[in-house]
mmCIF file of C-alpha atoms in Angstrom:
data_model
loop_
_atom_site.group_PDB
_atom_site.id
_atom_site.type_symbol
_atom_site.label_atom_id
_atom_site.label_comp_id
_atom_site.label_asym_id
_atom_site.label_seq_id
_atom_site.Cartn_x
_atom_site.Cartn_y
_atom_site.Cartn_z
ATOM 1 C CA THR A 22 5.341 27.346 -54.048
ATOM 2 C CA VAL A 23 3.509 29.693 -51.703
ATOM 3 C CA GLY A 24 -0.054 29.048 -52.814
ATOM 4 C CA TYR A 25 -0.666 32.758 -53.225
ATOM 5 C CA GLY A 26 -3.372 34.289 -55.353
ATOM 6 C CA GLU A 27 -4.544 37.880 -55.757
ATOM 7 C CA VAL A 28 -8.025 38.695 -54.460
ATOM 8 C CA GLU A 29 -8.162 41.733 -56.693
ATOM 9 C CA PRO A 30 -5.704 43.377 -59.074
ATOM 10 C CA LEU A 31 -2.780 45.019 -57.241
ATOM 11 C CA SER A 32 -1.034 48.238 -57.978
ATOM 12 C CA ASP A 33 2.655 48.251 -58.846
ATOM 13 C CA GLY A 34 3.477 49.136 -55.219
ATOM 14 C CA GLY A 35 1.301 46.275 -53.967
ATOM 15 C CA LYS A 36 3.035 43.852 -56.301
ATOM 16 C CA ILE A 37 6.501 44.937 -55.092
ATOM 17 C CA PHE A 38 5.382 44.572 -51.461
ATOM 18 C CA THR A 39 3.981 41.122 -52.182
ATOM 19 C CA VAL A 40 7.263 40.038 -53.786
ATOM 20 C CA PHE A 41 9.270 41.042 -50.739
ATOM 21 C CA LEU A 42 6.690 39.479 -48.419
ATOM 22 C CA ILE A 43 6.887 36.134 -50.244
ATOM 23 C CA ILE A 44 10.700 36.146 -50.327
ATOM 24 C CA THR A 45 10.954 37.093 -46.630
ATOM 25 C CA SER A 46 8.370 34.535 -45.508
ATOM 26 C CA PHE A 47 9.904 31.728 -47.565
ATOM 27 C CA GLY A 48 13.411 32.641 -46.334
ATOM 28 C CA THR A 49 12.230 32.577 -42.712
ATOM 29 C CA PHE A 50 10.635 29.183 -43.266
ATOM 30 C CA ALA A 51 13.782 27.795 -44.894
ATOM 31 C CA TYR A 52 15.975 29.125 -42.053
ATOM 32 C CA ALA A 53 13.674 27.556 -39.433
ATOM 33 C CA VAL A 54 13.821 24.179 -41.196
ATOM 34 C CA SER A 55 17.611 24.297 -41.473
ATOM 35 C CA SER A 56 17.981 25.299 -37.800
ATOM 36 C CA ILE A 57 15.770 22.453 -36.603
ATOM 37 C CA THR A 58 17.613 20.008 -38.849
ATOM 38 C CA ARG A 59 20.985 21.185 -37.549
ATOM 39 C CA PHE A 60 19.702 20.987 -33.961
ATOM 40 C CA VAL A 61 18.791 17.327 -34.453
ATOM 41 C CA MET A 62 21.659 16.257 -36.710
ATOM 42 C CA ASP A 63 24.428 17.919 -34.681
ATOM 43 C CA GLY A 64 23.406 16.052 -31.527
ATOM 44 C CA GLU A 65 22.077 19.047 -29.609
ATOM 45 C CA PHE A 66 18.699 17.394 -29.192
ATOM 46 C CA ASN A 67 20.371 14.200 -28.037
ATOM 47 C CA GLN A 68 22.564 16.146 -25.606
ATOM 48 C CA LEU A 69 19.515 17.929 -24.204
ATOM 49 C CA TYR A 70 17.814 14.583 -23.688
ATOM 50 C CA LYS A 71 20.915 13.166 -21.984
ATOM 51 C CA ASN A 72 21.144 16.179 -19.661
ATOM 52 C CA LYS A 73 17.527 15.808 -18.598
ATOM 53 C CA LYS A 74 18.013 12.090 -18.055
ATOM 54 C CA LEU A 75 21.167 12.780 -16.002
ATOM 55 C CA SER A 76 19.397 15.359 -13.837
ATOM 56 C CA ALA A 77 16.515 12.965 -13.212
ATOM 57 C CA ALA A 78 18.912 10.150 -12.260
ATOM 58 C CA ILE A 79 20.915 12.344 -9.860
ATOM 59 C CA ASP A 80 17.750 13.711 -8.240
ATOM 60 C CA LYS A 81 16.899 10.152 -7.179
ATOM 61 C CA LEU A 82 20.260 9.638 -5.432
ATOM 62 C CA SER A 83 21.011 10.078 -1.746
ATOM 63 C CA ASP A 84 24.040 9.104 0.376
ATOM 64 C CA HIS A 85 26.049 8.791 -2.826
ATOM 65 C CA VAL A 86 29.671 9.725 -3.533
ATOM 66 C CA ILE A 87 30.813 12.558 -5.795
ATOM 67 C CA ILE A 88 34.158 12.137 -7.576
ATOM 68 C CA CYS A 89 35.681 15.402 -8.829
ATOM 69 C CA GLY A 90 38.194 14.657 -11.569
ATOM 70 C CA TYR A 91 38.518 11.426 -13.527
ATOM 71 C CA GLY A 92 42.270 11.079 -13.835
ATOM 72 C CA ARG A 93 44.265 8.137 -12.525
ATOM 73 C CA ASN A 94 43.200 8.630 -8.905
ATOM 74 C CA GLY A 95 39.587 9.375 -9.736
ATOM 75 C CA ARG A 96 39.385 6.367 -12.020
ATOM 76 C CA GLN A 97 40.784 4.081 -9.304
ATOM 77 C CA ALA A 98 38.332 5.459 -6.733
ATOM 78 C CA ALA A 99 35.473 4.829 -9.134
ATOM 79 C CA HIS A 100 36.722 1.293 -9.743
ATOM 80 C CA VAL A 101 36.662 0.442 -6.019
ATOM 81 C CA LEU A 102 33.268 2.068 -5.445
ATOM 82 C CA LYS A 103 31.847 0.212 -8.418
ATOM 83 C CA LYS A 104 33.215 -3.056 -7.070
ATOM 84 C CA HIS A 105 31.394 -2.480 -3.789
ATOM 85 C CA ASP A 106 28.216 -1.414 -5.615
ATOM 86 C CA ARG A 107 28.281 2.146 -4.251
ATOM 87 C CA ARG A 108 26.527 4.769 -6.348
ATOM 88 C CA PHE A 109 28.673 7.704 -7.387
ATOM 89 C CA VAL A 110 28.593 10.744 -9.674
ATOM 90 C CA VAL A 111 31.666 11.688 -11.704
ATOM 91 C CA VAL A 112 32.280 15.392 -12.333
ATOM 92 C CA GLU A 113 34.875 16.041 -15.060
ATOM 93 C CA SER A 114 35.555 19.201 -17.044
ATOM 94 C CA SER A 115 37.031 17.478 -20.111
ATOM 95 C CA ILE A 116 34.388 16.440 -22.641
ATOM 96 C CA GLY A 117 36.834 13.984 -24.204
ATOM 97 C CA VAL A 118 37.231 12.197 -20.866
ATOM 98 C CA THR A 119 33.512 12.096 -20.037
ATOM 99 C CA ASP A 120 32.639 10.755 -23.477
ATOM 100 C CA SER A 121 35.115 7.900 -23.010
ATOM 101 C CA ILE A 122 33.738 6.802 -19.627
ATOM 102 C CA ASN A 123 32.012 3.467 -19.878
ATOM 103 C CA HIS A 124 31.349 1.859 -16.516
ATOM 104 C CA LYS A 125 28.469 0.421 -14.518
ATOM 105 C CA PHE A 126 27.138 3.866 -13.591
ATOM 106 C CA SER A 127 28.139 5.596 -16.821
ATOM 107 C CA GLU A 128 24.819 7.452 -16.911
ATOM 108 C CA LEU A 129 25.952 9.395 -13.822
ATOM 109 C CA VAL A 130 28.728 11.395 -15.484
ATOM 110 C CA LEU A 131 28.488 15.166 -15.291
ATOM 111 C CA ASN A 132 30.541 17.406 -17.553
ATOM 112 C CA GLY A 133 31.365 20.641 -15.722
ATOM 113 C CA ASP A 134 33.686 22.651 -13.501
ATOM 114 C CA SER A 135 33.902 21.104 -10.016
ATOM 115 C CA THR A 136 34.933 24.403 -8.445
ATOM 116 C CA LYS A 137 31.555 25.999 -9.189
ATOM 117 C CA ASP A 138 28.687 25.810 -6.707
ATOM 118 C CA GLU A 139 26.062 25.107 -9.358
ATOM 119 C CA THR A 140 28.007 22.114 -10.676
ATOM 120 C CA LEU A 141 28.284 20.509 -7.223
ATOM 121 C CA ILE A 142 24.617 21.214 -6.518
ATOM 122 C CA LYS A 143 23.711 19.592 -9.827
ATOM 123 C CA ALA A 144 25.766 16.553 -8.741
ATOM 124 C CA GLY A 145 23.548 16.273 -5.652
ATOM 125 C CA ILE A 146 26.016 17.469 -3.028
ATOM 126 C CA LEU A 147 23.193 18.455 -0.661
ATOM 127 C CA ARG A 148 22.174 14.780 -0.437
ATOM 128 C CA ALA A 149 25.613 13.183 -0.873
ATOM 129 C CA LYS A 150 27.451 11.250 1.810
ATOM 130 C CA ALA A 151 31.006 11.847 0.619
ATOM 131 C CA LEU A 152 33.074 13.755 -1.905
ATOM 132 C CA ILE A 153 36.415 12.717 -3.399
ATOM 133 C CA THR A 154 38.407 15.424 -5.142
ATOM 134 C CA THR A 155 41.390 14.259 -7.182
ATOM 135 C CA LEU A 156 42.297 17.301 -9.268
ATOM 136 C CA PRO A 157 46.042 17.675 -10.014
ATOM 137 C CA VAL A 158 46.202 21.270 -8.715
ATOM 138 C CA ASP A 159 46.054 21.603 -4.927
ATOM 139 C CA ALA A 160 44.495 25.078 -5.148
ATOM 140 C CA ASP A 161 41.540 23.658 -7.085
ATOM 141 C CA ASN A 162 41.091 20.881 -4.519
ATOM 142 C CA LEU A 163 41.220 23.459 -1.724
ATOM 143 C CA PHE A 164 38.536 25.541 -3.432
ATOM 144 C CA ILE A 165 36.313 22.486 -3.885
ATOM 145 C CA VAL A 166 36.733 21.492 -0.223
ATOM 146 C CA LEU A 167 35.735 24.972 0.954
ATOM 147 C CA THR A 168 32.734 25.062 -1.373
ATOM 148 C CA ALA A 169 31.577 21.537 -0.535
ATOM 149 C CA LYS A 170 31.894 22.048 3.226
ATOM 150 C CA ASN A 171 29.877 25.239 2.990
ATOM 151 C CA LEU A 172 27.103 23.542 0.998
ATOM 152 C CA ASN A 173 26.989 20.378 3.124
ATOM 153 C CA PRO A 174 28.704 20.620 6.544
ATOM 154 C CA ASN A 175 28.107 16.905 7.281
ATOM 155 C CA LEU A 176 29.860 15.771 4.107
ATOM 156 C CA ILE A 177 32.822 13.389 4.305
ATOM 157 C CA ILE A 178 35.537 14.916 2.113
ATOM 158 C CA ILE A 179 38.579 13.032 0.831
ATOM 159 C CA SER A 180 41.064 15.222 -1.007
ATOM 160 C CA ARG A 181 44.206 14.595 -2.970
ATOM 161 C CA ALA A 182 47.323 16.699 -2.285
ATOM 162 C CA SER A 183 50.575 16.955 -4.190
ATOM 163 C CA ASP A 184 52.659 19.439 -2.186
ATOM 164 C CA ASP A 185 53.873 18.608 1.315
ATOM 165 C CA ASN A 186 52.354 21.762 2.827
ATOM 166 C CA SER A 187 48.945 21.381 1.216
ATOM 167 C CA ASP A 188 47.607 18.627 3.464
ATOM 168 C CA THR A 189 47.408 20.890 6.518
ATOM 169 C CA LYS A 190 45.610 23.627 4.580
ATOM 170 C CA LEU A 191 43.112 21.161 3.141
ATOM 171 C CA LYS A 192 42.283 19.817 6.609
ATOM 172 C CA ILE A 193 41.825 23.351 7.931
ATOM 173 C CA ALA A 194 39.476 24.001 4.994
ATOM 174 C CA GLY A 195 37.337 21.039 6.021
ATOM 175 C CA ALA A 196 38.768 17.898 4.414
ATOM 176 C CA THR A 197 38.139 14.788 6.495
ATOM 177 C CA ASN A 198 41.186 13.017 5.079
ATOM 178 C CA VAL A 199 43.977 14.119 2.779
ATOM 179 C CA ILE A 200 45.770 11.585 0.593
ATOM 180 C CA MET A 201 49.177 12.228 -0.951
ATOM 181 C CA PRO A 202 49.510 9.580 -3.690
ATOM 182 C CA ASP A 203 53.293 9.773 -3.973
ATOM 183 C CA ARG A 204 53.838 9.403 -0.230
ATOM 184 C CA VAL A 205 51.235 6.668 0.168
ATOM 185 C CA GLY A 206 52.521 4.813 -2.891
ATOM 186 C CA GLY A 207 56.114 4.854 -1.664
ATOM 187 C CA ALA A 208 55.165 3.706 1.837
ATOM 188 C CA HIS A 209 52.980 0.961 0.404
ATOM 189 C CA MET A 210 55.782 -0.334 -1.818
ATOM 190 C CA ALA A 211 58.201 -0.376 1.119
ATOM 191 C CA SER A 212 55.652 -2.308 3.195
ATOM 192 C CA LEU A 213 55.253 -4.832 0.396
ATOM 193 C CA VAL A 214 58.992 -5.504 0.624
ATOM 194 C CA MET A 215 58.909 -6.053 4.389
ATOM 195 C CA LYS A 216 55.486 -7.690 4.766
ATOM 196 C CA PRO A 217 54.230 -8.669 1.310
ATOM 197 C CA ASP A 218 51.552 -11.170 2.307
ATOM 198 C CA VAL A 219 50.221 -8.979 5.093
ATOM 199 C CA MET A 220 49.865 -5.967 2.802
ATOM 200 C CA GLU A 221 48.231 -7.991 0.053
ATOM 201 C CA PHE A 222 45.760 -9.354 2.595
ATOM 202 C CA ILE A 223 44.967 -5.848 3.854
ATOM 203 C CA ASP A 224 44.446 -4.652 0.281
ATOM 204 C CA PHE A 225 42.150 -7.590 -0.309
ATOM 205 C CA ILE A 226 39.879 -6.996 2.676
ATOM 206 C CA THR A 227 39.762 -3.194 2.378
ATOM 207 C CA ALA A 228 39.223 -2.688 -1.342
ATOM 208 C CA GLU A 229 39.863 -5.556 -3.697
ATOM 209 C CA GLY A 230 37.723 -8.109 -1.893
ATOM 210 C CA GLY A 231 34.608 -6.789 -3.588
ATOM 211 C CA ASP A 232 31.648 -9.067 -3.055
ATOM 212 C CA ASN A 233 33.615 -11.722 -1.169
ATOM 213 C CA ILE A 234 34.538 -9.949 2.054
ATOM 214 C CA ASN A 235 33.718 -6.734 3.865
ATOM 215 C CA LEU A 236 35.472 -4.671 6.498
ATOM 216 C CA GLU A 237 32.781 -2.499 8.039
ATOM 217 C CA GLU A 238 32.559 0.074 10.805
ATOM 218 C CA ILE A 239 29.574 0.018 13.158
ATOM 219 C CA LYS A 240 28.779 3.341 14.810
ATOM 220 C CA PHE A 241 27.277 3.756 18.259
ATOM 221 C CA ASP A 242 24.160 5.379 16.779
ATOM 222 C CA ALA A 243 23.526 2.327 14.585
ATOM 223 C CA ILE A 244 23.069 0.098 17.653
ATOM 224 C CA SER A 245 19.692 -0.363 19.341
ATOM 225 C CA GLU A 246 19.087 1.244 22.733
ATOM 226 C CA GLU A 247 19.085 -2.118 24.491
ATOM 227 C CA LEU A 248 22.623 -2.923 23.335
ATOM 228 C CA LYS A 249 24.188 0.492 23.890
ATOM 229 C CA HIS A 250 26.672 0.698 26.786
ATOM 230 C CA LYS A 251 26.971 -3.093 26.717
ATOM 231 C CA THR A 252 30.288 -4.919 26.415
ATOM 232 C CA LEU A 253 31.498 -6.646 23.266
ATOM 233 C CA LYS A 254 30.937 -9.936 25.044
ATOM 234 C CA ASP A 255 27.263 -9.072 25.573
ATOM 235 C CA LEU A 256 26.815 -8.402 21.862
ATOM 236 C CA GLU A 257 27.821 -11.987 20.959
ATOM 237 C CA ILE A 258 28.679 -10.881 17.456
ATOM 238 C CA ARG A 259 30.685 -13.966 16.533
ATOM 239 C CA ASN A 260 28.061 -16.437 17.762
ATOM 240 C CA LYS A 261 25.038 -14.671 16.277
ATOM 241 C CA SER A 262 26.373 -13.505 12.917
ATOM 242 C CA GLY A 263 29.698 -15.226 12.254
ATOM 243 C CA ALA A 264 31.515 -11.892 11.820
ATOM 244 C CA ASN A 265 34.604 -10.942 13.830
ATOM 245 C CA ILE A 266 35.408 -7.764 15.745
ATOM 246 C CA ILE A 267 38.959 -6.789 14.805
ATOM 247 C CA GLY A 268 39.135 -3.209 16.057
ATOM 248 C CA TYR A 269 37.620 -0.531 18.248
ATOM 249 C CA LYS A 270 37.766 3.267 18.162
ATOM 250 C CA THR A 271 37.264 5.087 21.451
ATOM 251 C CA ASP A 272 35.354 8.329 21.933
ATOM 252 C CA LEU A 273 38.743 10.087 22.078
ATOM 253 C CA GLY A 274 39.749 8.799 18.654
ATOM 254 C CA GLU A 275 42.160 6.118 19.871
ATOM 255 C CA TYR A 276 42.300 2.818 18.010
ATOM 256 C CA ILE A 277 42.421 -0.560 19.759
ATOM 257 C CA VAL A 278 43.330 -3.637 17.756
ATOM 258 C CA ASN A 279 41.638 -6.868 18.833
ATOM 259 C CA PRO A 280 39.746 -5.276 21.758
ATOM 260 C CA SER A 281 38.982 -7.294 24.863
ATOM 261 C CA ALA A 282 35.538 -8.769 25.493
ATOM 262 C CA ASP A 283 35.011 -6.355 28.404
ATOM 263 C CA THR A 284 35.230 -3.279 26.143
ATOM 264 C CA LYS A 285 32.026 -1.206 26.398
ATOM 265 C CA ILE A 286 30.171 0.400 23.515
ATOM 266 C CA ILE A 287 29.978 4.069 24.500
ATOM 267 C CA PRO A 288 28.830 7.216 22.641
ATOM 268 C CA GLN A 289 31.111 8.395 19.815
ATOM 269 C CA SER A 290 32.807 4.985 19.647
ATOM 270 C CA LYS A 291 32.962 2.573 16.725
ATOM 271 C CA ILE A 292 33.651 -1.107 16.247
ATOM 272 C CA PHE A 293 35.322 -2.567 13.163
ATOM 273 C CA VAL A 294 33.954 -5.878 11.947
ATOM 274 C CA LEU A 295 35.303 -8.315 9.357
ATOM 275 C CA GLY A 296 33.086 -10.798 7.564
ATOM 276 C CA THR A 297 31.278 -11.781 4.402
ATOM 277 C CA PRO A 298 28.483 -9.534 3.069
ATOM 278 C CA ASP A 299 25.855 -11.937 4.448
ATOM 279 C CA GLN A 300 27.492 -11.934 7.869
ATOM 280 C CA ILE A 301 27.733 -8.145 7.914
ATOM 281 C CA ARG A 302 24.118 -7.796 6.809
ATOM 282 C CA LYS A 303 22.956 -10.207 9.503
ATOM 283 C CA LEU A 304 25.042 -8.389 12.113
ATOM 284 C CA LYS A 305 23.509 -5.016 11.267
ATOM 285 C CA GLU A 306 20.038 -6.475 11.529
ATOM 286 C CA ILE A 307 20.827 -7.973 14.948
ATOM 287 C CA LEU A 308 22.356 -4.779 16.340
ATOM 288 C CA ALA A 309 19.482 -2.639 15.055
ATOM 289 C CA GLN A 310 16.753 -4.743 16.691
#
């Protein structure tokens, strides 16, 4: 078994030592083989490979969205982002939930605690454009908002809130927008009673339209220097691209629906454009020239 032979006759003490040496060496070898086998058979090797693949995939991302929590709200957010072909990373603490995720970007699913800095950094928060936190406990969402804003001050943060008093605290902590599902759901249902077709149309163009139609915002910084401070009439958006300007946000944060042609594009302002993906793409190219 061990291929051992004596070079010269051993004393009784030498023989006893050799016996223990052979038993110890063979036992060590057997333990090493069993450990390696268990490492491979139990999926630890596969999990290590998946983790390295996940880290490599996330390292290549930029301007992506991080979704903290994959419950009902997180799943719906992922569904809409997937429909609009936006890359996102899901962070979920439950292994059972992460193992069941099977979507277009299923390789970008991170199992971990969203409230920890290292987990958010691993999800690429330093390069992310936005973060959506949908955890059921408001305190956890508040902690994530504080952590995320500290790591990336320019991050757009959308947070869920359950209690009526939590929305103010989340905004103070740094959340860009706070969504209360119960309140929004009730208001939406009431609007469907009063204006069903209008609400269905709004839902279609904002989220459910997918590849068919886009409602985009064009920021002042995205416009070329030659077109800045010009009027909407000078841009000739409808004639050049086929898209339609349906709204305007002033530098003071005021919204104007169906702005007049004499409205000027000034710093900190935005225009809201409705059109097909091709029209929106053509419009962006025109405005950037």
